[in-house]
Amino acid sequence: HVQLVESGVGSVQAGGSLRLSCVASEYHFGNSCCMGWFRRAPGKERDRVATDNGVGTTYYGDSVKGRFAISRDNAKNTVYLQMNSLKPEDTAMYYCAAFCSGGSNVCGKPDTWGQGTQVTVS
């Protein structure tokens, strides 16, 4: 079955940058699956951070617009989240997600989640 594995250095000072990576195994998501990133801060609900629908449409949450960028390399089955100008409020567990079963290029409800990677901004 599909597995998503996130990676990326977890701690940074405010104003710094981090890049998260997410590799999909056992499945080639190509350009038909929407891919995305979510995050959950302590005591808060999980929020949608960014999505890329595979055919040129991206979405960003208001709190990260202009600072974060999602990208993908379909040949490597990898999606990235470049995070710049990080703030302490960006501290959260970040999750990679795939939206493959809801129709091509639809960023509806994720059907596969990564295990999460902690990002701490101090």
Coordinates of C-alpha atoms in Angstrom, one line a residue:
H1 CA 0.0 0.0 0.0
V2 CA 1.0 3.6 -0.4
Q3 CA 3.3 5.0 2.2
L4 CA 4.4 8.6 2.6
V5 CA 7.6 9.4 4.5
E6 CA 8.4 12.9 5.5
S7 CA 11.9 14.2 6.2
G8 CA 13.6 17.5 7.0
V9 CA 15.6 19.1 9.7
G10 CA 13.3 19.9 12.6
S11 CA 14.6 23.0 14.4
V12 CA 15.4 26.5 13.3
Q13 CA 15.5 30.0 14.6
A14 CA 12.8 32.5 13.8
G15 CA 13.5 34.0 10.4
G16 CA 15.2 30.9 9.1
S17 CA 14.2 28.4 6.4
L18 CA 13.6 24.7 6.2
R19 CA 12.6 22.4 3.4
L20 CA 10.5 19.3 4.1
S21 CA 10.4 16.4 1.7
C22 CA 7.9 13.7 1.3
V23 CA 8.5 10.5 -0.7
A24 CA 5.8 8.1 -1.7
S25 CA 6.6 4.5 -1.9
E26 CA 4.7 1.6 -3.5
Y27 CA 2.8 4.1 -5.7
H28 CA 3.6 6.4 -8.5
F29 CA 1.4 9.4 -8.0
G30 CA 2.4 11.0 -11.3
N31 CA 0.5 14.2 -12.0
S32 CA -2.9 12.9 -11.3
C33 CA -2.9 13.0 -7.5
C34 CA -3.2 16.2 -5.6
M35 CA -0.4 16.3 -2.9
G36 CA -0.4 18.5 0.1
W37 CA 1.0 19.5 3.5
F38 CA -1.0 19.9 6.7
R39 CA 0.1 20.8 10.2
R40 CA -1.1 20.5 13.7
A41 CA 0.2 22.8 16.5
P42 CA -0.2 21.7 20.1
G43 CA -3.7 22.1 21.3
K44 CA -5.0 23.1 17.8
E45 CA -6.8 21.3 15.0
R46 CA -4.9 20.1 11.9
D47 CA -4.8 22.9 9.3
R48 CA -4.2 22.6 5.5
V49 CA -1.0 24.4 4.7
A50 CA -0.5 23.9 1.0
T51 CA -1.7 21.7 -1.9
D52 CA -0.6 21.1 -5.4
N53 CA -3.1 19.5 -7.7
G54 CA -0.6 18.2 -10.2
V55 CA -1.7 20.4 -13.1
G56 CA -0.6 23.8 -12.0
T57 CA -2.9 24.9 -9.3
T58 CA -1.6 25.5 -5.8
Y59 CA -3.3 26.5 -2.6
Y60 CA -1.8 28.1 0.5
G61 CA -3.2 28.8 3.9
D62 CA -3.5 32.5 4.7
S63 CA -0.9 32.3 7.5
V64 CA 1.8 30.9 5.1
K65 CA 1.1 32.8 1.9
G66 CA 4.2 34.5 0.6
R67 CA 6.5 32.5 2.9
F68 CA 5.9 28.8 2.0
A69 CA 6.1 27.1 -1.4
I70 CA 5.0 23.6 -2.4
S71 CA 6.6 21.8 -5.3
R72 CA 6.8 18.3 -6.6
D73 CA 9.0 16.1 -8.7
N74 CA 6.7 13.4 -10.1
A75 CA 9.6 11.4 -11.5
K76 CA 11.0 11.0 -8.0
N77 CA 7.6 10.6 -6.4
T78 CA 8.5 13.5 -4.1
V79 CA 6.7 16.6 -2.9
Y80 CA 8.5 19.4 -1.1
L81 CA 7.5 22.2 1.2
Q82 CA 10.0 25.1 1.3
M83 CA 9.4 27.2 4.4
N84 CA 11.0 30.7 4.6
S85 CA 10.8 33.5 7.1
L86 CA 9.7 31.0 9.8
K87 CA 7.9 32.2 12.9
P88 CA 7.5 30.6 16.3
E89 CA 3.8 30.1 15.4
D90 CA 4.8 27.8 12.6
T91 CA 5.9 25.3 15.2
A92 CA 3.8 22.2 14.6
M93 CA 3.8 18.6 13.4
Y94 CA 3.8 18.7 9.7
Y95 CA 2.1 15.9 7.7
C96 CA 2.3 15.1 4.0
A97 CA -0.9 13.9 2.4
A98 CA -2.0 12.4 -0.9
F99 CA -5.4 12.9 -2.5
C100 CA -5.5 10.1 -5.1
S101 CA -8.9 8.4 -4.7
G102 CA -11.2 11.4 -5.0
G103 CA -10.7 12.0 -8.7
S104 CA -7.8 13.2 -10.8
N105 CA -6.3 16.5 -9.6
V106 CA -8.9 17.0 -6.9
C107 CA -7.7 18.3 -3.5
G108 CA -10.6 17.1 -1.5
K109 CA -10.1 14.7 1.4
P110 CA -6.7 13.1 1.8
D111 CA -6.6 9.3 1.5
T112 CA -3.0 8.7 2.6
W113 CA -1.0 10.4 5.4
G114 CA 2.6 10.4 6.3
Q115 CA 3.7 9.8 9.9
G116 CA 4.5 13.5 10.4
T117 CA 7.7 15.4 11.1
Q118 CA 8.1 18.0 13.9
V119 CA 9.1 21.5 13.0
T120 CA 10.2 23.8 15.9
V121 CA 10.8 27.5 15.4
S122 CA 12.4 29.3 18.4

